[in-house]
Coordinates of C-alpha atoms in Angstrom, one line a residue:
Chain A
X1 CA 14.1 -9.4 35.2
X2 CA 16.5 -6.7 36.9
X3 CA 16.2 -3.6 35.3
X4 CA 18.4 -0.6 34.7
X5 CA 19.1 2.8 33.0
X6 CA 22.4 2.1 31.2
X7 CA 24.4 -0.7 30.6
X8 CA 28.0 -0.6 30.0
X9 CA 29.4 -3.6 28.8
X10 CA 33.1 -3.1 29.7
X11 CA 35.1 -1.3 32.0
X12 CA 38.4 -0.1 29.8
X13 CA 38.9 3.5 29.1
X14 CA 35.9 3.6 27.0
X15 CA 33.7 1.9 29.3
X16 CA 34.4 3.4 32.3
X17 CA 34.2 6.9 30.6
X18 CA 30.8 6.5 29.7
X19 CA 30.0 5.1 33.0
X20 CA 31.3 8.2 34.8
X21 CA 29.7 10.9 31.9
X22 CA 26.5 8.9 32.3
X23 CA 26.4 8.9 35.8
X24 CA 27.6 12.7 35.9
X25 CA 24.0 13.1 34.8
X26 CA 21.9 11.5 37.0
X27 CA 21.1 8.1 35.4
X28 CA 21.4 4.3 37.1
X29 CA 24.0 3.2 35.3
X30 CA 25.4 -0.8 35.8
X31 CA 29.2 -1.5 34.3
X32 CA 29.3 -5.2 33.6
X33 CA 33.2 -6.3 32.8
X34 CA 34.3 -9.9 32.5
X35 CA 37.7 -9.5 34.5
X36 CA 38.4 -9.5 38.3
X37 CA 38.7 -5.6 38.1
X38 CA 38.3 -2.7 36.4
X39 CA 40.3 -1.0 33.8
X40 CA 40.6 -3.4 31.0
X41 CA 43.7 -3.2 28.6
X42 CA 45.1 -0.2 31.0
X43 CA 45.9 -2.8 33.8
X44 CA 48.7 -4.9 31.8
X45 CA 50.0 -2.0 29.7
X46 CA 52.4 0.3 31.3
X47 CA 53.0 3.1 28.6
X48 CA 53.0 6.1 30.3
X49 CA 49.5 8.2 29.4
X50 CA 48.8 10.9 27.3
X51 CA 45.2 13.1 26.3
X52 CA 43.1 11.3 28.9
X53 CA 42.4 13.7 31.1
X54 CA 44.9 16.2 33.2
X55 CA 44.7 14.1 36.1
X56 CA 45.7 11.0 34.5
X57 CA 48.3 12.6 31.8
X58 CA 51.9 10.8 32.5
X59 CA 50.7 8.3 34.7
X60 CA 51.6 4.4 33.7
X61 CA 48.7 3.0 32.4
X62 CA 48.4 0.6 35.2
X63 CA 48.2 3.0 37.7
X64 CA 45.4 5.0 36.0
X65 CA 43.3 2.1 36.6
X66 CA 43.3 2.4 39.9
X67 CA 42.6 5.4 40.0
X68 CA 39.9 5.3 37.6
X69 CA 38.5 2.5 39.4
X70 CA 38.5 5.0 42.4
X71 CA 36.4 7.2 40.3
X72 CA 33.8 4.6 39.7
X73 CA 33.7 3.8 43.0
X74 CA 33.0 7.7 44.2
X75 CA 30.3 8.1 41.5
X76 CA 27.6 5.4 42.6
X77 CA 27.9 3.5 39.2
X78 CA 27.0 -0.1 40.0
X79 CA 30.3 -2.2 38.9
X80 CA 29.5 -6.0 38.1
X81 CA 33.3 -7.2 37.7
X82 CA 34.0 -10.9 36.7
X83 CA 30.5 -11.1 35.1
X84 CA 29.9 -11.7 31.4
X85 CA 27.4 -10.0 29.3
X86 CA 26.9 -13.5 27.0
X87 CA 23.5 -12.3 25.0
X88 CA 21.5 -9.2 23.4
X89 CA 18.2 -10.2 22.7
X90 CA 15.5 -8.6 20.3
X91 CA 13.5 -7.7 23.3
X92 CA 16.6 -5.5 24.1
X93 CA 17.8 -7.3 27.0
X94 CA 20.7 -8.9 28.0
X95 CA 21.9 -12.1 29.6
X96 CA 24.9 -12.2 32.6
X97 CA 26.6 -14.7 33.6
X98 CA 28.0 -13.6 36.9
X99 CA 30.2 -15.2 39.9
X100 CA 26.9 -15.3 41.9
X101 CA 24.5 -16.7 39.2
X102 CA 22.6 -15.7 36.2
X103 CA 20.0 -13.5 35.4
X104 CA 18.4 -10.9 32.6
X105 CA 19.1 -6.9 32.7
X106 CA 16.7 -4.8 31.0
X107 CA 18.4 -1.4 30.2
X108 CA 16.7 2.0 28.5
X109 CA 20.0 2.3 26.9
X110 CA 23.4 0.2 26.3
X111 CA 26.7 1.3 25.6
X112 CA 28.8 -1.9 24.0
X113 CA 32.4 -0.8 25.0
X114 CA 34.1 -4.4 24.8
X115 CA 37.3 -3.2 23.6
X116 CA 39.5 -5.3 20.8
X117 CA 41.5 -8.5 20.9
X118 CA 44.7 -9.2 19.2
X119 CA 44.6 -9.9 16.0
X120 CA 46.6 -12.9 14.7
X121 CA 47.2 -14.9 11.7
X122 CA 48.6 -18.6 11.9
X123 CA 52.3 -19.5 10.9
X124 CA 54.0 -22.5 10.9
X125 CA 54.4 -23.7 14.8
X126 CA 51.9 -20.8 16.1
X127 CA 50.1 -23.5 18.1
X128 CA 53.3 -24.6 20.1
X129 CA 53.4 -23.5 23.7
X130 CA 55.6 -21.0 24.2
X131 CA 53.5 -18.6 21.6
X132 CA 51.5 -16.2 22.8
X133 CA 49.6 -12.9 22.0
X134 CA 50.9 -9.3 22.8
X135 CA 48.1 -9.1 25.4
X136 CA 49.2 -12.5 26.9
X137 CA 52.7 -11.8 27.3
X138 CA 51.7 -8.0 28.9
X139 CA 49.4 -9.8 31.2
X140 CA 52.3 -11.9 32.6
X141 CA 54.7 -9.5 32.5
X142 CA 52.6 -6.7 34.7
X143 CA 50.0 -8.3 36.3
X144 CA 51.6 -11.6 37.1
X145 CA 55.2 -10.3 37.3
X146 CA 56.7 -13.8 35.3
X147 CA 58.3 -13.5 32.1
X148 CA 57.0 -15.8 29.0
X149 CA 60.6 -16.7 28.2
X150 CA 64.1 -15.5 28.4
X151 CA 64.5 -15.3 24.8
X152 CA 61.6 -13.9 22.9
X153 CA 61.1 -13.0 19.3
X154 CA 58.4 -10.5 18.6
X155 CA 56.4 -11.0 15.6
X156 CA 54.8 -7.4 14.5
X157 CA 56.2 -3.9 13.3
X158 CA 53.6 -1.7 14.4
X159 CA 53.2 0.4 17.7
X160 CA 52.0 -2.8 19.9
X161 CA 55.5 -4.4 19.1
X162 CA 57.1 -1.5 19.6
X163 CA 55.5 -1.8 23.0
X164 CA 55.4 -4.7 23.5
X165 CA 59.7 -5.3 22.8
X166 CA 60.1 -2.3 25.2
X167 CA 58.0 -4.3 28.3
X168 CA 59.8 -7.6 27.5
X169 CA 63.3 -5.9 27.4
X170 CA 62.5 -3.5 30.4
X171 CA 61.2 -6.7 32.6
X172 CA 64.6 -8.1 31.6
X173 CA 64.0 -10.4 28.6
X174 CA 66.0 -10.8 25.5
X175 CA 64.4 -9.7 22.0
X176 CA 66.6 -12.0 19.9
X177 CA 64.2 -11.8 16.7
X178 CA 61.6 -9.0 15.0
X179 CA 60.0 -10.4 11.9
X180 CA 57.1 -8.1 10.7
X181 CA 55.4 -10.6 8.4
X182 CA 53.9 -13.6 10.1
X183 CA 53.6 -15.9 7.0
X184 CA 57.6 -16.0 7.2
X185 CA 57.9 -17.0 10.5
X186 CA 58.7 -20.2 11.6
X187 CA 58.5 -21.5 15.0
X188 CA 60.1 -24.8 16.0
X189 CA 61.1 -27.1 19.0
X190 CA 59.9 -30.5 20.8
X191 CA 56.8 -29.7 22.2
X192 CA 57.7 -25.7 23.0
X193 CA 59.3 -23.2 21.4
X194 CA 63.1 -23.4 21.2
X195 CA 64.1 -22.0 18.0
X196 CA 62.4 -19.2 15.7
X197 CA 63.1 -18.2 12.2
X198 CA 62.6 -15.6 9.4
X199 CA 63.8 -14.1 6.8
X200 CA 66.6 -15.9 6.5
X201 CA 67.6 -14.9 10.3
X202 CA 67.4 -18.3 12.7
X203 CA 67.6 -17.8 16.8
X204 CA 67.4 -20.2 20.1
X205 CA 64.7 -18.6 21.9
X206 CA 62.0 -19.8 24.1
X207 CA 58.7 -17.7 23.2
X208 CA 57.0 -15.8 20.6
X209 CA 54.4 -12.7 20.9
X210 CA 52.7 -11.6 18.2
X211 CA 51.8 -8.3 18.2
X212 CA 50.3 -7.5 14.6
X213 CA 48.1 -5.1 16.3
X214 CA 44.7 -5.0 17.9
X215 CA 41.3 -6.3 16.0
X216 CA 37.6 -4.8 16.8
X217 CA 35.8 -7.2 18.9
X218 CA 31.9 -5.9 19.3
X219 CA 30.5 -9.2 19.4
X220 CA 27.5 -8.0 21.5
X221 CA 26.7 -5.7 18.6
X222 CA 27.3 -8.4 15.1
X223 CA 24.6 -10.4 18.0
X224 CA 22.1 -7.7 17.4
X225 CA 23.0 -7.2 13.7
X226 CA 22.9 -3.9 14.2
X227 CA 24.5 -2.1 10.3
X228 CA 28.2 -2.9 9.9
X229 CA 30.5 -1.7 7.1
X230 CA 33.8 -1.9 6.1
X231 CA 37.1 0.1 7.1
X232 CA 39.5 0.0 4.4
X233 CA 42.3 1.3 7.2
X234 CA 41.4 -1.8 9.4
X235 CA 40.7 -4.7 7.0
X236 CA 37.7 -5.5 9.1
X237 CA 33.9 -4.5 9.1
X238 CA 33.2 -2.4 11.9
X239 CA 29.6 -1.2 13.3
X240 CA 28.4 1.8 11.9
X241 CA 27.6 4.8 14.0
X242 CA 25.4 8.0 14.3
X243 CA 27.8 11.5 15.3
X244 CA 26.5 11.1 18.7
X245 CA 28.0 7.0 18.6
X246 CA 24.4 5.2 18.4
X247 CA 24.5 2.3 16.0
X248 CA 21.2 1.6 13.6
X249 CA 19.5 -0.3 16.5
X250 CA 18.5 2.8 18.7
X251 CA 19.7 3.0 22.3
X252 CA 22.5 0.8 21.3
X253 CA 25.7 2.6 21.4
X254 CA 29.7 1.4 20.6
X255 CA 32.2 3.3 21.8
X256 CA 36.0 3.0 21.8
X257 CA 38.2 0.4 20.3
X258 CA 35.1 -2.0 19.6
X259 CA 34.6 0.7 16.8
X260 CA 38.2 1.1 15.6
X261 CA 39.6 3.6 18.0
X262 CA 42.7 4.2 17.3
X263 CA 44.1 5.1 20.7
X264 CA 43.1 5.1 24.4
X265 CA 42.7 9.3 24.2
X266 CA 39.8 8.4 21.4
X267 CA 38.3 5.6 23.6
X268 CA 38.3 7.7 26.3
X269 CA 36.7 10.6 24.5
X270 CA 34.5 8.4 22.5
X271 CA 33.3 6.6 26.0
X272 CA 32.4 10.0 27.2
X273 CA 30.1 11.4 24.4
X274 CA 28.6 7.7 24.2
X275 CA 27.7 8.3 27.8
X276 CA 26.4 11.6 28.1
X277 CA 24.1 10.8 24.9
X278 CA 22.8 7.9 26.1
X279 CA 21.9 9.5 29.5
X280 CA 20.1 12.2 27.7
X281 CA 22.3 15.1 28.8
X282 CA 22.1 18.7 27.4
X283 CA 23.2 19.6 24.2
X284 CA 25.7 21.8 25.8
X285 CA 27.3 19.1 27.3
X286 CA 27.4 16.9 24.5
X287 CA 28.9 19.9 22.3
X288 CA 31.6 20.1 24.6
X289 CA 32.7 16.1 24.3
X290 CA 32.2 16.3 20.5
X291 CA 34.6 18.9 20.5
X292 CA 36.6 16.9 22.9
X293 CA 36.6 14.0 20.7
X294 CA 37.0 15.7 17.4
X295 CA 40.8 17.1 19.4
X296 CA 41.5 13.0 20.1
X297 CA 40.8 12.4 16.5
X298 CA 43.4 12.8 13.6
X299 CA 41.9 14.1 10.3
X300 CA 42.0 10.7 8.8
X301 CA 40.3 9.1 11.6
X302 CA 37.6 12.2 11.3
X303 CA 37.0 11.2 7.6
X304 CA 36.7 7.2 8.3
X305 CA 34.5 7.9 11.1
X306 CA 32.1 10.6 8.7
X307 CA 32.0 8.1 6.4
X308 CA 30.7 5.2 8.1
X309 CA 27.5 6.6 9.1
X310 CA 24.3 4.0 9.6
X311 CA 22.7 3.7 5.9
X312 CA 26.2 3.5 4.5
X313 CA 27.6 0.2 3.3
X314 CA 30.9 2.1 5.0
X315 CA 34.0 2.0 2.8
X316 CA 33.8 -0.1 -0.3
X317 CA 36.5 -1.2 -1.7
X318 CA 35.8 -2.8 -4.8
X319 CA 39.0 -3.4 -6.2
X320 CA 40.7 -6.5 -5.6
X321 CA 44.2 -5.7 -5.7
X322 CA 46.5 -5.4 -2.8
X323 CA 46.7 -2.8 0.1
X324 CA 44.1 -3.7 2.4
X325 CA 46.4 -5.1 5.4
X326 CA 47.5 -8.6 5.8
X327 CA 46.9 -9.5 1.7
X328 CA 51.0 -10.6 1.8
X329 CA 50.1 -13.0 4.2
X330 CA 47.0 -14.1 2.7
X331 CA 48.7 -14.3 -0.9
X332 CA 51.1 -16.9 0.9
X333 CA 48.4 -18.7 2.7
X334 CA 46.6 -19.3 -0.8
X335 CA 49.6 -21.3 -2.2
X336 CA 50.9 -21.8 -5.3
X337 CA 54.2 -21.1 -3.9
X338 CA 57.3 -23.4 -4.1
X339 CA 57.2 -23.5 -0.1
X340 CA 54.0 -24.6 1.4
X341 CA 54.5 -24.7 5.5
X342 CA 51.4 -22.7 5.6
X343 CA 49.3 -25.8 4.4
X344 CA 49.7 -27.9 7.2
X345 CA 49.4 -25.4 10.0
X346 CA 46.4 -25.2 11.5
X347 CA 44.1 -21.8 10.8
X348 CA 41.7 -22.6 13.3
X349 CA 43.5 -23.5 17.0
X350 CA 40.6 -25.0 18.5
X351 CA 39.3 -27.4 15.7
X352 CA 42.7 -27.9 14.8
X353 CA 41.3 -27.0 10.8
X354 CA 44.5 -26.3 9.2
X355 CA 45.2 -24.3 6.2
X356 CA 45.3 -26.5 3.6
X357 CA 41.7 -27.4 5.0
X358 CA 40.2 -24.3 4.5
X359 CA 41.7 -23.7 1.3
X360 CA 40.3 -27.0 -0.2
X361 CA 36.7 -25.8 1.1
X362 CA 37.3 -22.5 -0.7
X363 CA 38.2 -24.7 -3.9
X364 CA 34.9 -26.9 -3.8
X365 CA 33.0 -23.4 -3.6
X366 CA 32.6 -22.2 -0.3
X367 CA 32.0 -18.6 -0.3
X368 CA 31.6 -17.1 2.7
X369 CA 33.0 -17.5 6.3
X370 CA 29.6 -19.0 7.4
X371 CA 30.3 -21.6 4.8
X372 CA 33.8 -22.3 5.4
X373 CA 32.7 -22.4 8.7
X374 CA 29.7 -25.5 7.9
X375 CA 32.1 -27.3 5.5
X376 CA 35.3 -27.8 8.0
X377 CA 34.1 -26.5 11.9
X378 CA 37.1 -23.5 11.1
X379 CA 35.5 -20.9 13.7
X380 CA 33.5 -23.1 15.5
X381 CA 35.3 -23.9 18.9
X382 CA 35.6 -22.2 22.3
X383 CA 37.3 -19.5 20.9
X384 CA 34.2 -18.5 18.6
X385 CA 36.3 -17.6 15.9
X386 CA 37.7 -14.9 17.3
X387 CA 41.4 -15.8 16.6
X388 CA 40.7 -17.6 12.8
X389 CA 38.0 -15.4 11.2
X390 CA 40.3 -13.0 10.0
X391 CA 42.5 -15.7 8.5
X392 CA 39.6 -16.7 6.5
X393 CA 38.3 -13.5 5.3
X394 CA 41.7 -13.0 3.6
X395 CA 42.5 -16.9 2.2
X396 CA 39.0 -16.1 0.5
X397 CA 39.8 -12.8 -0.6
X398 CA 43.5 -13.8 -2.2
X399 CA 41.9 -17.8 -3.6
X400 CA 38.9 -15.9 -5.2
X401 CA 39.4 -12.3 -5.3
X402 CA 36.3 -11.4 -3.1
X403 CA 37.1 -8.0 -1.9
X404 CA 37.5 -7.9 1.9
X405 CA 34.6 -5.6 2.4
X406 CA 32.0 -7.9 0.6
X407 CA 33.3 -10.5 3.3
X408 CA 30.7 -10.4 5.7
X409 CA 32.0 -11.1 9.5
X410 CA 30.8 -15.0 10.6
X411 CA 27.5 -14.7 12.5
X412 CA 27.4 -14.0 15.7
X413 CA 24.9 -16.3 18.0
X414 CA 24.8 -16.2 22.3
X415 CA 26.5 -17.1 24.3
X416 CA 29.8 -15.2 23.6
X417 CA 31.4 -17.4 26.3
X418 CA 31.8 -20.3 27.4
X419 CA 29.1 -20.3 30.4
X420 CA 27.9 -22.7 33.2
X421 CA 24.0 -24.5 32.4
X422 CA 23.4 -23.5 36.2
X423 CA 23.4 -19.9 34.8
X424 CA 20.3 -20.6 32.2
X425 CA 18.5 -22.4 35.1
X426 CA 18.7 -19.2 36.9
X427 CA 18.0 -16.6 34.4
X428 CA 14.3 -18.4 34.5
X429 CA 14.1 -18.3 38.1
Chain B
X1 CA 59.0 -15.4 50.6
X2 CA 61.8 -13.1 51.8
X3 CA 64.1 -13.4 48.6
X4 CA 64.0 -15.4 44.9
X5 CA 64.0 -19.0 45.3
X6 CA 66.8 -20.7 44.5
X7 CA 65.6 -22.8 41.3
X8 CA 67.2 -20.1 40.1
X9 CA 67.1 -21.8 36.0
X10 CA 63.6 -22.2 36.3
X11 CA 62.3 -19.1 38.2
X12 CA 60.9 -16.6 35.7
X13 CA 59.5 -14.2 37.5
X14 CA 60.0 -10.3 37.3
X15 CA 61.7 -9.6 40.8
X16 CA 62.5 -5.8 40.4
X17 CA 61.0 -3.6 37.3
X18 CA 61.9 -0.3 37.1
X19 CA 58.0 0.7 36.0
X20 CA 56.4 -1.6 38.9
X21 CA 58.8 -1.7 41.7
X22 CA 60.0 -4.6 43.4
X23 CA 57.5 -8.0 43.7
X24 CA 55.7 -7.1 46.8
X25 CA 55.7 -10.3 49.1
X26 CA 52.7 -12.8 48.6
X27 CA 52.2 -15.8 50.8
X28 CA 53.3 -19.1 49.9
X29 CA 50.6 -21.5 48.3
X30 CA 51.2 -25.3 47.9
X31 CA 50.1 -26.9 44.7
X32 CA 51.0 -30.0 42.6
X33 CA 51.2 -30.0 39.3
X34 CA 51.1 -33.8 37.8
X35 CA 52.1 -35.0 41.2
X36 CA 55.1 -32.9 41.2
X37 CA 55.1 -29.9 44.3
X38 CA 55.5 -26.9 43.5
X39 CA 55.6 -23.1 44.8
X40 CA 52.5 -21.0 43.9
X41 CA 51.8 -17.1 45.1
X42 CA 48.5 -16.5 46.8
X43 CA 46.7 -14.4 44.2
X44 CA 48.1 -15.2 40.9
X45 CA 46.7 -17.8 38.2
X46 CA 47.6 -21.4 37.6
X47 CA 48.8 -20.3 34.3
X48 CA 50.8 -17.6 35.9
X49 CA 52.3 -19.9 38.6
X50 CA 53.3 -23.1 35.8
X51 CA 55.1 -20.2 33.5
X52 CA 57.0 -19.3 36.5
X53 CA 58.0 -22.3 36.8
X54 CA 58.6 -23.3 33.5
X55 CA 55.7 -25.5 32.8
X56 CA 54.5 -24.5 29.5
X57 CA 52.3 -27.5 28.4
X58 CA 48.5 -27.4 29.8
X59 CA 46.9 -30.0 27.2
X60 CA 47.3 -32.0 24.8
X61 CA 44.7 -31.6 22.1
X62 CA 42.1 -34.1 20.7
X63 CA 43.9 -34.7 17.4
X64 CA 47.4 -36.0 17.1
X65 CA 48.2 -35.4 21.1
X66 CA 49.6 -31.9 20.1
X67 CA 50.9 -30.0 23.1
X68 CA 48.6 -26.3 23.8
X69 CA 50.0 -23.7 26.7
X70 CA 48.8 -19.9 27.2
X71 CA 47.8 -18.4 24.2
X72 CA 45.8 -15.6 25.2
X73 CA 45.4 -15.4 28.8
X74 CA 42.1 -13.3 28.5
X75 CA 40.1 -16.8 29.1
X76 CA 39.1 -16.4 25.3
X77 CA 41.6 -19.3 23.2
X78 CA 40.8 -22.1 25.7
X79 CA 44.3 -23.7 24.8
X80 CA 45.3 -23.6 28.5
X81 CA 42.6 -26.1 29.3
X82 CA 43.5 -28.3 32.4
X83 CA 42.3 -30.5 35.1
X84 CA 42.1 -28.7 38.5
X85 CA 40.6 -31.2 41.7
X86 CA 39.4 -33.8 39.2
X87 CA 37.2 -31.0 37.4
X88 CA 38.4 -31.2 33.4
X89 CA 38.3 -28.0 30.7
X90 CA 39.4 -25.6 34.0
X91 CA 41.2 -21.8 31.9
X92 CA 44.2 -22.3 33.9
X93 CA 44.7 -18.5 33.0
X94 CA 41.4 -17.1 34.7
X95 CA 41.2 -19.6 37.7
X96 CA 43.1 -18.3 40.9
X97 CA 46.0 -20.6 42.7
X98 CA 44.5 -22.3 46.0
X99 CA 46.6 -24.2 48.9
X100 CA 46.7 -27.9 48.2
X101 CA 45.3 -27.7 44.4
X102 CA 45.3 -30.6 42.6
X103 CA 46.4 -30.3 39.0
X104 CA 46.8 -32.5 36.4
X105 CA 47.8 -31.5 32.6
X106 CA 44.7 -32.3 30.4
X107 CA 45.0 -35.2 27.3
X108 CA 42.2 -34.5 25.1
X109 CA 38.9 -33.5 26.4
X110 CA 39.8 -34.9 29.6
X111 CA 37.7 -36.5 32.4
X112 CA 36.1 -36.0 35.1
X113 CA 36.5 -37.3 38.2
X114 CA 35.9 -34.3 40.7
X115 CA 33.0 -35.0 43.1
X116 CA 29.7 -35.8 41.6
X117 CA 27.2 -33.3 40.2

């Protein structure tokens, strides 16, 4: 088994901030990133920057990974791109999956910064090509230069489709539709997208983003159950966290938006302290990046953050009324309306488990995600329920009136990827 | 490639952006795409390379033959499944264009018929 100081799962702003403070120090420190190169969501976004650090303030945000990868380079961090960190073991070590083979890394110390994923809820013709997420559509704008259609309608009215109607109009598509409730979307054509509708509005158009905003994803961390609590601003269970970012597992940290960051300045900060604590440094030096972080955070964010402490069951929410985020479109996937499209679309992509499905589990008592998950496959595909769990945390919340934070997230087993069997073979070798 | 193909209707690619400059020049790759040539860019993905071209359809899933393109393009959905050189279940969004690629749009879980082992 290879061994190391630190592990950084993930090279986005977080990541590669902890990798650099870490390294600042004097420690061994590995990044391990699943993509062809470093930078994460920074190399398909092209907002201009702002509270990173001087040297990177204005820049696009694709540029500042090149940079940053720069950085890396200069600072004798070992970068393992295109490799996937699939498993965290009880013995505290990990499994890789990487272009050249497979093998285990024992670390003294691991910093999960894996970033978020978008987060999604079905509506009726999601699954047609010609749909895509916020992140797919910026990855083919920027990275690949090609447009996902001429005519796009952007489902979302938060900041990422904001963002995300700004690249598609600036790379010289049409925005012919914004809807900001999924469940009133309808997306129709012969085998691809051709016409959208909501609200009463009806378009041609040739592809839909939905950009509902960004979801949590510390799947390394719900695999070694470290404490996790609810975040009534999120709708989601997040990992709870010490000041100094360690979760209740010690000398497992999560930094940035794989605990809720709100913005790339707070990854960036929180990859920094994550780093400099797991590499031991002086309490001088951690001062300074709590300070530093405390700047990147709002007073709201503060609070959250002081509130989901390891110990905590984080932000209960025992009511079961509306307000969490998303309960409109789970209050339409329940039913019991006079228009039912939702029914027959399918919650789960990859086991093609539609709605209606999922809801008739719910009736015959399942209870929990797990359960749902048993009774119908929902969440069990290649996706590992990254893309439906959320769909089925709400459809249970608004069908039984379980409040969202007594939903506990579906469990989390390796690998996190798909992965060649050559790669076990090896990791015996 | 000194200027934008002609296909002109089914070209979607992002020639000038006033972020990311013009497309910098990549060298011509030759795939085919259910027996059909077509055009790729040395570098890009086959995902990236069909969208250009208008190609939207990369399987057709298990139940009821319904039609899956790029969903997520982060090699997490695995809707974009598709048979490259006889190898089925290939993330047409992660795996690089290469010169004389054979690809074939996937029905179901597809088959395989790439070289043995």
């Amino acid at each position: 088994m290879k061994t190391t100081g630190i592990v950084v799962i993930g090279a986005g702003p977080a990541g590669i901030a902890a990798a650099l403070a870490a390294a600042e120090v004097g420690t061994s420190v590995t990044v391990i990133d699943e993509h062809p190169a470093v930078g994460g969501q920074l190399r398909w976004r092209i907002a201009p920057l702002r509270g990173l650090d001087e040297a990177l303030d204005g820049l696009p945000a694709c540029r500042a990974a090149e940079t940053l990868h720069e950085r890396l380079a200069a600072s004798g961090v070992s970068v393992l791109a295109g490799a996937v960190a699939w498993g965290l073991f009880e013995d505290g070590s990990l499994a890789v999956a990487a272009p050249d083979g497979g093998f285990r890394l024992q670390a003294e110390k691991i910093v999960v910064a894996t970033g978020s994923v978008d987060l999604v809820l079905p509506f009726a013709g999601w699954t047609l090509p010609g749909v895509l997420t916020a992140r797919a559509a910026q990855i083919m704008l920027h990275l690949h230069r090609v447009l996902p259609g001429r005519r796009v309608a952007v489902i979302g009215e938060g900041l990422d489709a904001a963002e995300l109607a700004s690249d598609l109009e600036m790379a010289g598509a049409e925005v012919v539709l914004r809807a900001a409730d999924p469940a009133q979307v309808v997306a129709s054509g012969e085998g691809r997208v051709e016409r959208v509708s909501a609200n009463g509005e009806r378009r041609e158009a040739d592809a839909v983003v939905i950009a509902l905003g960004r979801q949590p994803d510390p799947e390394l961390a719900l695999q070694a159950q470290v404490e996790f609590g609810y975040s009534v601003r999120l709708g989601c269970h997040l990992p709870l966290r010490s000041e100094l970012l360690e979760t209740s597992r010690p000398g497992l940290y999560v930094a940035g938006e794989a605990a809720g960051a709100v913005d790339l300045a707070e990854s960036f900060a929180e990859g920094r302290l994550a780093g400099l604590a797991a590499a031991g440094a002086t309490p001088e030096r951690i001062a300074t990046a709590q300070e530093a972080l405390a700047r990147a955070r709002s007073p709201e964010r503060s609070a959250e953050v002081d509130r989901m402490r390891p110990g905590s069951l984080g932000e209960a929410r025992p009511e079961t009324g509306t307000g969490a985020p998303w309960t409109s479109w789970a209050e339409a996937a329940a039913g019991g309306g006079q228009d039912d499209t939702l029914a027959r679309v399918a919650l789960c992509r990859c086991e093609q488990v539609t709605v209606g499905e999922v809801r008739q589990a719910i009736e015959e008592g399942a209870l929990t995600i797990n359960d749902i998950k048993r009774r119908t496959r929902a969440g069990m595909g290649l996706c590992q329920g990254i893309f439906c769990t959320r769909a089925m945390a709400l459809l249970l919340h608004a069908s039984r009136g379980i409040p969202l934070s007594e939903i506990a997230p579906m469990t989390e087993r390796p690998p996190t990827r798909p992965i060649p069997l050559a790669s076990l073979v090896e990791i015996e070798e | 490639m000194d200027e934008a193909p002609s296909n002109g209707a089914g070209d979607l690619r992002v020639w000038h952006h006033p972020v990311l400059g013009e497309l910098q020049e990549a060298r011509p790759v030759q795939i085919t795409v259910d027996g059909q040539p077509l055009v790729a860019r040395e570098g890009e993905v086959i995902a990236a390379a069909l969208l250009a071209h208008g190609i939207l359809v990369c399987r057709a899933m298990p139940r009821g033959r319904e039609p899956r393109g790029v969903f997520c393009a982060l090699g997490r959905c695995s809707d974009c499944l598709i048979t490259v050189d006889g190898e089925p279940n290939v993330r047409a969004c992660l795996t690089p264009v290469r010169e004389g690629q054979v690809i074939w749009t996937q029905a179901g879980l597809g088959r395989w018929e790439g070289p043995a082992g």
